[in-house]
Short mmCIF file of C-alpha atoms and ligand atoms in Angstrom, two decimals:
data_model
loop_
_atom_site.label_atom_id
_atom_site.label_comp_id
_atom_site.label_asym_id
_atom_site.label_seq_id
_atom_site.Cartn_x
_atom_site.Cartn_y
_atom_site.Cartn_z
CA UNK A 1 10.98 -28.77 8.15
CA UNK A 2 8.91 -31.39 6.88
CA UNK A 3 5.36 -32.02 6.27
CA UNK A 4 4.59 -35.86 7.86
CA UNK A 5 1.13 -36.14 7.00
CA UNK A 6 -1.92 -33.95 5.63
CA UNK A 7 -5.56 -34.43 5.83
CA UNK A 8 -8.03 -32.12 4.13
CA UNK A 9 -12.09 -32.23 4.57
CA UNK A 10 -14.51 -30.56 2.55
CA UNK A 11 -11.72 -27.79 1.29
CA UNK A 12 -11.89 -26.81 -2.56
CA UNK A 13 -12.65 -29.90 -4.41
CA UNK A 14 -11.82 -32.46 -1.81
CA UNK A 15 -14.18 -34.03 0.23
CA UNK A 16 -12.02 -36.03 2.08
CA UNK A 17 -7.95 -36.69 1.21
CA UNK A 18 -5.03 -37.93 3.39
CA UNK A 19 -1.67 -37.86 2.07
CA UNK A 20 1.34 -39.20 3.66
CA UNK A 21 4.32 -37.32 1.57
CA UNK A 22 8.14 -38.20 0.77
CA UNK A 23 10.61 -36.47 3.05
CA UNK A 24 12.19 -34.93 -0.21
CA UNK A 25 10.02 -34.93 -3.57
CA UNK A 26 6.32 -35.17 -4.16
CA UNK A 27 5.02 -35.05 -7.85
CA UNK A 28 1.43 -34.26 -8.32
CA UNK A 29 0.29 -35.42 -11.67
CA UNK A 30 -3.17 -34.69 -13.25
CA UNK A 31 -5.07 -33.38 -15.84
CA UNK A 32 -6.31 -29.65 -15.56
CA UNK A 33 -8.97 -28.65 -13.07
CA UNK A 34 -8.53 -31.72 -10.90
CA UNK A 35 -6.99 -30.16 -7.95
CA UNK A 36 -3.38 -29.89 -7.94
CA UNK A 37 -3.03 -26.30 -7.16
CA UNK A 38 -5.95 -26.35 -4.49
CA UNK A 39 -3.61 -29.10 -2.78
CA UNK A 40 -0.50 -26.57 -2.63
CA UNK A 41 -3.05 -23.82 -1.65
CA UNK A 42 -3.85 -25.89 1.32
CA UNK A 43 -0.62 -26.17 2.36
CA UNK A 44 0.18 -22.38 1.71
CA UNK A 45 -2.89 -21.81 4.08
CA UNK A 46 -1.45 -23.71 7.00
CA UNK A 47 1.59 -21.58 6.84
CA UNK A 48 -0.09 -18.08 6.22
CA UNK A 49 -3.53 -18.61 7.19
CA UNK A 50 -4.46 -16.77 3.99
CA UNK A 51 -4.62 -18.12 0.46
CA UNK A 52 -2.19 -17.26 -2.37
CA UNK A 53 -5.19 -16.54 -4.47
CA UNK A 54 -6.47 -13.30 -4.43
CA UNK A 55 -9.82 -14.24 -4.58
CA UNK A 56 -9.99 -16.59 -2.10
CA UNK A 57 -12.93 -15.70 0.14
CA UNK A 58 -13.32 -18.09 3.32
CA UNK A 59 -16.77 -19.17 1.43
CA UNK A 60 -14.66 -20.01 -1.86
CA UNK A 61 -12.14 -22.44 0.24
CA UNK A 62 -15.11 -24.53 1.47
CA UNK A 63 -16.32 -27.33 -0.68
CA UNK A 64 -19.51 -26.33 -2.66
CA UNK A 65 -22.47 -27.50 -0.23
CA UNK A 66 -20.43 -27.92 2.69
CA UNK A 67 -20.66 -25.90 5.88
CA UNK A 68 -16.98 -25.75 7.01
CA UNK A 69 -13.48 -26.99 5.69
CA UNK A 70 -10.92 -28.72 8.02
CA UNK A 71 -7.05 -28.86 7.33
CA UNK A 72 -4.94 -30.90 9.43
CA UNK A 73 -1.52 -31.50 9.43
CA UNK A 74 1.57 -32.98 11.39
CA UNK A 75 4.78 -31.12 11.03
CA UNK A 76 8.29 -31.86 12.02
CA UNK A 77 10.73 -28.94 12.82
CA UNK A 78 13.96 -29.02 14.61
CA UNK A 79 13.19 -32.57 15.80
CA UNK A 80 9.92 -31.55 17.41
CA UNK A 81 6.35 -32.65 16.04
CA UNK A 82 3.64 -30.55 15.97
CA UNK A 83 -0.29 -30.95 14.81
CA UNK A 84 -1.94 -27.93 13.36
CA UNK A 85 -5.44 -27.86 12.67
CA UNK A 86 -7.45 -25.08 10.60
CA UNK A 87 -11.09 -24.69 10.49
CA UNK A 88 -12.43 -22.47 7.92
CA UNK A 89 -16.12 -21.43 8.40
CA UNK A 90 -17.95 -18.74 6.25
CA UNK A 91 -17.38 -16.28 8.64
CA UNK A 92 -13.98 -16.79 9.94
CA UNK A 93 -10.87 -19.22 10.60
CA UNK A 94 -9.85 -20.86 13.91
CA UNK A 95 -6.32 -22.43 14.41
CA UNK A 96 -5.25 -25.09 16.60
CA UNK A 97 -1.73 -25.88 17.71
CA UNK A 98 -1.41 -29.44 19.33
CA UNK A 99 -5.09 -29.16 19.90
CA UNK A 100 -4.97 -26.14 21.84
CA UNK A 101 -7.03 -23.29 20.19
CA UNK A 102 -4.70 -20.37 19.19
CA UNK A 103 -5.84 -17.12 20.55
CA UNK A 104 -2.72 -14.83 19.16
CA UNK A 105 -1.88 -15.44 15.56
CA UNK A 106 1.55 -14.33 16.22
CA UNK A 107 2.03 -17.61 18.29
CA UNK A 108 1.13 -19.62 15.19
CA UNK A 109 3.16 -17.95 12.62
CA UNK A 110 6.62 -19.81 11.98
CA UNK A 111 5.09 -23.25 12.43
CA UNK A 112 5.20 -23.82 8.68
CA UNK A 113 7.33 -22.16 6.39
CA UNK A 114 6.56 -22.30 2.46
CA UNK A 115 7.99 -20.71 -0.64
CA UNK A 116 5.60 -20.99 -3.52
CA UNK A 117 6.78 -20.66 -7.30
CA UNK A 118 3.83 -20.70 -10.09
CA UNK A 119 3.24 -19.32 -13.29
CA UNK A 120 1.75 -16.52 -12.05
CA UNK A 121 4.99 -15.58 -10.39
CA UNK A 122 6.34 -13.91 -13.68
CA UNK A 123 3.80 -11.16 -13.14
CA UNK A 124 6.06 -10.37 -9.99
CA UNK A 125 8.56 -8.60 -12.45
CA UNK A 126 6.10 -7.21 -15.18
CA UNK A 127 3.04 -6.70 -12.96
CA UNK A 128 2.27 -3.81 -10.70
CA UNK A 129 4.43 -2.90 -7.60
CA UNK A 130 2.27 -4.50 -5.20
CA UNK A 131 3.35 -7.79 -6.85
CA UNK A 132 6.87 -7.12 -5.81
CA UNK A 133 5.88 -5.83 -2.38
CA UNK A 134 4.13 -9.20 -2.09
CA UNK A 135 7.33 -10.99 -2.99
CA UNK A 136 9.64 -9.26 -0.74
CA UNK A 137 6.87 -9.25 2.22
CA UNK A 138 6.61 -13.26 1.81
CA UNK A 139 10.14 -14.00 1.81
CA UNK A 140 10.55 -11.85 5.19
CA UNK A 141 7.62 -13.32 6.88
CA UNK A 142 9.67 -16.67 6.20
CA UNK A 143 12.43 -15.36 8.13
CA UNK A 144 10.98 -13.30 10.74
CA UNK A 145 7.43 -14.67 11.83
CA UNK A 146 6.80 -11.67 13.85
CA UNK A 147 6.42 -9.75 10.49
CA UNK A 148 3.13 -11.18 9.68
CA UNK A 149 1.79 -9.51 12.61
CA UNK A 150 3.75 -6.04 11.94
CA UNK A 151 2.07 -5.77 8.58
CA UNK A 152 -1.30 -6.71 9.86
CA UNK A 153 -0.73 -3.68 12.44
CA UNK A 154 0.35 -1.22 9.58
CA UNK A 155 -2.62 -2.16 7.42
CA UNK A 156 -5.09 -1.78 10.08
CA UNK A 157 -3.66 1.71 11.22
CA UNK A 158 -3.62 2.50 7.57
CA UNK A 159 -7.01 1.76 6.90
CA UNK A 160 -8.08 3.96 9.88
CA UNK A 161 -6.24 6.81 8.71
CA UNK A 162 -7.62 6.62 5.40
CA UNK A 163 -11.07 6.51 6.50
CA UNK A 164 -10.61 9.58 8.68
CA UNK A 165 -8.88 11.48 5.94
CA UNK A 166 -12.08 11.00 4.04
CA UNK A 167 -14.27 12.41 6.78
CA UNK A 168 -15.36 15.84 6.02
CA UNK A 169 -14.43 17.23 9.34
CA UNK A 170 -11.12 15.42 10.60
CA UNK A 171 -10.75 15.05 14.40
CA UNK A 172 -6.93 16.23 14.70
CA UNK A 173 -6.24 14.58 18.07
CA UNK A 174 -7.74 11.02 16.83
CA UNK A 175 -5.44 11.81 13.68
CA UNK A 176 -2.04 12.49 15.64
CA UNK A 177 -2.79 9.07 17.45
CA UNK A 178 -2.96 7.45 14.09
CA UNK A 179 0.02 9.26 12.85
CA UNK A 180 2.14 7.87 15.80
CA UNK A 181 0.96 4.15 15.21
CA UNK A 182 1.58 4.75 11.50
CA UNK A 183 5.18 5.93 11.99
CA UNK A 184 5.81 3.27 14.55
CA UNK A 185 4.64 0.04 12.06
CA UNK A 186 5.41 1.82 9.05
CA UNK A 187 9.13 2.40 10.23
CA UNK A 188 9.37 -1.43 11.14
CA UNK A 189 8.53 -2.57 7.72
CA UNK A 190 10.53 -0.44 5.72
CA UNK A 191 13.35 -1.21 7.91
CA UNK A 192 12.80 -5.00 7.47
CA UNK A 193 12.34 -4.44 3.53
CA UNK A 194 15.66 -2.53 3.21
CA UNK A 195 17.62 -5.09 5.39
CA UNK A 196 15.92 -7.92 3.37
CA UNK A 197 17.22 -6.08 0.17
CA UNK A 198 20.55 -5.38 1.12
CA UNK A 199 21.25 -8.93 2.16
CA UNK A 200 19.27 -10.90 -0.58
CA UNK A 201 20.90 -8.88 -3.50
CA UNK A 202 24.21 -10.80 -3.44
CA UNK A 203 22.60 -13.86 -3.48
CA UNK A 204 20.32 -12.86 -6.39
CA UNK A 205 23.42 -11.56 -8.11
CA UNK A 206 25.23 -14.95 -7.55
CA UNK A 207 22.26 -17.10 -8.53
CA UNK A 208 21.31 -15.20 -11.65
CA UNK A 209 25.17 -15.67 -12.99
CA UNK A 210 24.58 -19.17 -12.44
CA UNK A 211 21.57 -19.67 -14.25
CA UNK A 212 21.90 -17.01 -17.30
CA UNK A 213 25.13 -15.63 -18.02
CA UNK A 214 28.17 -14.42 -16.28
CA UNK A 215 27.96 -11.33 -18.81
CA UNK A 216 24.73 -10.14 -17.00
CA UNK A 217 24.51 -8.54 -13.84
CA UNK A 218 21.50 -8.78 -11.98
CA UNK A 219 20.45 -5.77 -9.62
CA UNK A 220 17.78 -4.99 -7.19
CA UNK A 221 17.01 -1.75 -5.12
CA UNK A 222 14.30 -1.14 -2.76
CA UNK A 223 12.52 2.39 -3.77
CA UNK A 224 10.35 4.24 -1.22
CA UNK A 225 8.78 6.21 -4.01
CA UNK A 226 7.28 8.63 -1.73
CA UNK A 227 10.63 9.97 -0.63
CA UNK A 228 12.18 13.05 -2.04
CA UNK A 229 15.61 11.92 -3.08
CA UNK A 230 17.03 8.51 -2.19
CA UNK A 231 17.47 6.97 1.02
CA UNK A 232 20.48 6.59 3.04
CA UNK A 233 20.19 2.52 3.58
CA UNK A 234 23.20 2.38 5.82
CA UNK A 235 21.85 4.98 8.14
CA UNK A 236 18.28 3.57 8.04
CA UNK A 237 19.39 0.21 9.38
CA UNK A 238 21.82 1.41 12.06
CA UNK A 239 19.84 4.25 13.58
CA UNK A 240 16.31 3.40 14.95
CA UNK A 241 15.07 7.02 14.69
CA UNK A 242 16.22 7.82 11.17
CA UNK A 243 13.36 6.04 9.65
CA UNK A 244 10.76 7.01 11.76
CA UNK A 245 12.02 10.97 11.61
CA UNK A 246 11.88 10.32 7.83
CA UNK A 247 8.03 9.08 8.04
CA UNK A 248 7.08 11.78 10.57
CA UNK A 249 8.48 14.57 8.29
CA UNK A 250 6.96 13.23 5.03
CA UNK A 251 3.75 13.09 6.67
CA UNK A 252 4.22 16.89 7.65
CA UNK A 253 5.19 17.66 4.05
CA UNK A 254 2.11 16.15 2.40
CA UNK A 255 -0.48 16.96 4.95
CA UNK A 256 -2.32 19.34 2.54
CA UNK A 257 -2.25 16.62 -0.15
CA UNK A 258 -3.74 13.92 1.98
CA UNK A 259 -6.62 15.95 3.30
CA UNK A 260 -7.60 17.00 -0.42
CA UNK A 261 -7.32 13.31 -1.81
CA UNK A 262 -8.75 11.71 1.43
CA UNK A 263 -5.89 8.93 1.83
CA UNK A 264 -2.57 8.42 3.25
CA UNK A 265 0.37 9.22 0.42
CA UNK A 266 3.33 8.53 1.93
CA UNK A 267 4.59 5.17 3.35
CA UNK A 268 6.01 1.66 2.60
CA UNK A 269 2.46 0.40 0.95
CA UNK A 270 3.34 2.64 -1.96
CA UNK A 271 7.15 1.35 -2.19
CA UNK A 272 8.59 -0.64 -5.30
CA UNK A 273 11.25 -2.86 -5.77
CA UNK A 274 13.28 -2.25 -8.99
CA UNK A 275 15.02 -4.97 -10.71
CA UNK A 276 17.66 -4.26 -13.40
CA UNK A 277 19.84 -6.38 -15.79
CA UNK A 278 23.44 -4.53 -16.59
CA UNK A 279 21.72 -1.47 -15.33
CA UNK A 280 18.56 -1.36 -17.35
CA UNK A 281 14.84 -1.92 -15.64
CA UNK A 282 13.77 -5.52 -16.39
CA UNK A 283 10.06 -4.42 -16.48
CA UNK A 284 10.81 -2.27 -19.14
CA UNK A 285 13.80 -3.67 -20.99
CA UNK A 286 14.12 -7.69 -20.39
CA UNK A 287 13.06 -10.05 -22.81
CA UNK A 288 10.59 -13.01 -22.22
CA UNK A 289 13.71 -15.38 -21.47
CA UNK A 290 15.87 -13.01 -19.39
CA UNK A 291 12.62 -12.03 -17.34
CA UNK A 292 12.04 -15.85 -16.77
CA UNK A 293 15.52 -16.44 -15.83
CA UNK A 294 15.37 -13.56 -13.44
CA UNK A 295 12.25 -14.64 -11.67
CA UNK A 296 13.93 -18.13 -11.52
CA UNK A 297 16.83 -16.64 -9.79
CA UNK A 298 14.55 -14.65 -7.50
CA UNK A 299 12.90 -17.82 -6.12
CA UNK A 300 16.24 -20.01 -5.86
CA UNK A 301 17.97 -17.08 -4.21
CA UNK A 302 15.12 -16.84 -1.99
CA UNK A 303 15.61 -20.31 -0.74
CA UNK A 304 19.31 -20.13 -0.58
CA UNK A 305 19.05 -16.69 1.45
CA UNK A 306 16.77 -18.36 4.04
CA UNK A 307 19.32 -21.39 4.29
CA UNK A 308 22.44 -19.49 4.35
CA UNK A 309 20.99 -16.76 6.67
CA UNK A 310 18.61 -18.34 8.87
CA UNK A 311 19.84 -22.12 8.72
CA UNK A 312 16.76 -23.56 7.72
CA UNK A 313 15.15 -24.99 4.77
CA UNK A 314 11.48 -23.78 3.67
CA UNK A 315 8.99 -26.38 2.05
CA UNK A 316 9.12 -25.57 -1.75
CA UNK A 317 5.81 -25.51 -3.63
CA UNK A 318 6.19 -25.36 -7.65
CA UNK A 319 2.93 -25.01 -9.18
CA UNK A 320 3.22 -26.05 -13.02
CA UNK A 321 6.43 -24.13 -13.34
CA UNK A 322 8.02 -26.75 -16.01
CA UNK A 323 5.53 -25.48 -18.34
CA UNK A 324 6.80 -22.04 -17.93
CA UNK A 325 10.64 -22.25 -17.91
CA UNK A 326 12.49 -23.28 -21.08
CA UNK A 327 14.32 -26.56 -21.05
CA UNK A 328 17.66 -25.15 -20.07
CA UNK A 329 16.09 -23.18 -17.25
CA UNK A 330 13.86 -26.28 -16.36
CA UNK A 331 17.03 -28.36 -16.15
CA UNK A 332 18.77 -25.73 -14.05
CA UNK A 333 15.94 -25.96 -11.50
CA UNK A 334 16.06 -29.73 -11.19
CA UNK A 335 19.72 -29.65 -10.72
CA UNK A 336 19.47 -27.03 -7.83
CA UNK A 337 16.65 -29.01 -6.13
CA UNK A 338 18.81 -32.20 -6.57
CA UNK A 339 22.03 -30.74 -5.23
CA UNK A 340 20.39 -29.52 -2.00
CA UNK A 341 21.23 -31.64 0.76
CA UNK A 342 17.73 -31.91 2.11
CA UNK A 343 14.48 -29.89 1.72
CA UNK A 344 10.86 -31.03 1.13
CA UNK A 345 9.27 -30.27 -2.46
CA UNK A 346 5.79 -30.66 -3.77
CA UNK A 347 5.65 -30.25 -7.43
CA UNK A 348 2.57 -30.23 -9.64
CA UNK A 349 2.20 -30.91 -13.45
CA UNK A 350 0.13 -32.11 -16.07
CA UNK A 351 2.99 -34.05 -17.58
CA UNK A 352 4.92 -36.39 -15.38
CA UNK A 353 7.92 -36.35 -18.08
CA UNK A 354 8.52 -32.63 -17.49
CA UNK A 355 9.78 -33.29 -13.87
CA UNK A 356 13.43 -34.00 -14.30
CA UNK A 357 13.51 -36.30 -10.95
CA UNK A 358 13.84 -40.22 -10.87
CA UNK A 359 15.26 -40.75 -7.03
CA UNK A 360 13.87 -39.85 -3.54
CA UNK A 361 10.44 -39.42 -4.72
CA UNK A 362 6.65 -40.27 -4.34
CA UNK A 363 4.12 -39.86 -7.18
CA UNK A 364 0.60 -38.86 -6.55
CA UNK A 365 -2.43 -39.02 -9.08
CA UNK A 366 -4.75 -36.18 -8.53
CA UNK A 367 -8.03 -36.69 -10.20
CA UNK A 368 -11.58 -35.55 -9.36
CA UNK A 369 -10.71 -34.27 -6.02
CA UNK A 370 -8.92 -37.82 -4.84
CA UNK A 371 -4.97 -38.09 -4.45
CA UNK A 372 -3.51 -41.38 -4.53
CA UNK A 373 0.07 -42.48 -4.46
CA UNK A 374 1.30 -44.47 -7.64
N1 ATP B 1 -15.04 -24.58 -3.02
C1 ATP B 1 -15.03 -25.12 -4.29
N2 ATP B 1 -15.77 -26.36 -3.96
C2 ATP B 1 -15.69 -27.21 -4.87
N3 ATP B 1 -14.67 -27.37 -6.00
C3 ATP B 1 -13.90 -26.00 -6.15
C4 ATP B 1 -14.03 -25.07 -4.98
N4 ATP B 1 -13.37 -24.04 -5.50
C5 ATP B 1 -12.63 -24.62 -6.67
N5 ATP B 1 -13.13 -25.66 -7.12
C6 ATP B 1 -12.78 -26.51 -8.24
O1 ATP B 1 -11.51 -27.08 -8.05
C7 ATP B 1 -11.29 -27.41 -9.26
C8 ATP B 1 -9.30 -27.85 -9.34
O2 ATP B 1 -9.04 -26.68 -9.27
P1 ATP B 1 -7.04 -26.58 -9.25
O3 ATP B 1 -6.77 -25.29 -9.60
O4 ATP B 1 -6.44 -27.30 -8.14
O5 ATP B 1 -6.81 -27.53 -10.48
P2 ATP B 1 -5.60 -27.93 -11.21
O6 ATP B 1 -5.46 -29.44 -11.06
O7 ATP B 1 -4.25 -27.25 -10.32
O8 ATP B 1 -5.70 -27.49 -12.50
P3 ATP B 1 -4.40 -27.03 -13.66
O9 ATP B 1 -3.68 -28.14 -14.31
O10 ATP B 1 -5.40 -26.27 -14.67
O11 ATP B 1 -4.04 -25.84 -12.99
C9 ATP B 1 -11.86 -26.79 -10.40
O12 ATP B 1 -12.33 -27.20 -11.16
C10 ATP B 1 -12.35 -25.76 -9.57
O13 ATP B 1 -13.87 -25.33 -10.08
MG1 MG B 2 -3.55 -25.60 -11.19
#
């Protein structure tokens, strides 16, 4: 997979830029506040149709004073070239694939796959459970584009169900319609996440050993926090109805509590991913250096997992990570990147000399919303 060309108009602080990247490494250098992260955000939007920044409303994405932002790209995948166009207006986004309007977003997902790693990602391990659910969901989305629409269905039914639970008099037949939908989509999400964790764990263990030390054992467990006891992962993955029954029973068990609180208290939107080092929780016990090594291992393992299990290389977006990693971890990251046979990478930095790459690359200067190859 490769980005062959990209053009941005009235997006963030870019009035008009065109970039023709290298097929391997692209280094974007520039001082603070010049547009480096904005450029990566544009690539991410062309993949997921939403931003990696949580405060990114449509209006925020459009250049101050302009009416509409336009993102256009030429993408190569498996020998085929596709043209993507994303129009962002204050009220909505419109996608075009090879000049045809895309009506069903499911047809678009999977056109471009990216893995992002930024300074903020340290928070995946130290922050709230939602950060870890995001990590897992993005990784699944890359492997299974349909997951994007599945989570949208789940979020929609959850929202409807919560609104209904807040009403003074709850319509029982409507609630049971929502329950069925909730169980259907919730079970899919739960199974996908369990499947991911099972296959991802050994890759992570290997990667962490290589990056840190063979004396440390990295663990990762998916935890449905709303369940009583632990989940039988093997059965959940083998038997379709197992997870559905589990969700149905849990809904029944918490019926009174839900009505009292006015929201849904069970389901995958409440789950967590627990990372451990030698059996101890990273969140509570790991040092700064161990935490950083762990998150780096998670990102490298995510790419390795996609390459090994699904045989494709996502485009990697590294936002200023060299300033976050210590020297040894930084060197490890670049050794990993160089040793991959292929794979396109975009790296932003304020200091070119932090980037330990000398070959197969193009360097771009980002300054006041302009990008030029140097
Ligand atoms: N809608 C918008 N219109 C115009 N400018 C915007 C818009 N949204 C953000 N900006 C500006 O874009 C600038 C660059 O942001 P960006 O995050 O890309 O910087 P950066 O080069 O990554 O800097 P740093 O090295 O500090 O991370 C900021 O000054 C911000 O005010
Ligand atoms: Mg930045």
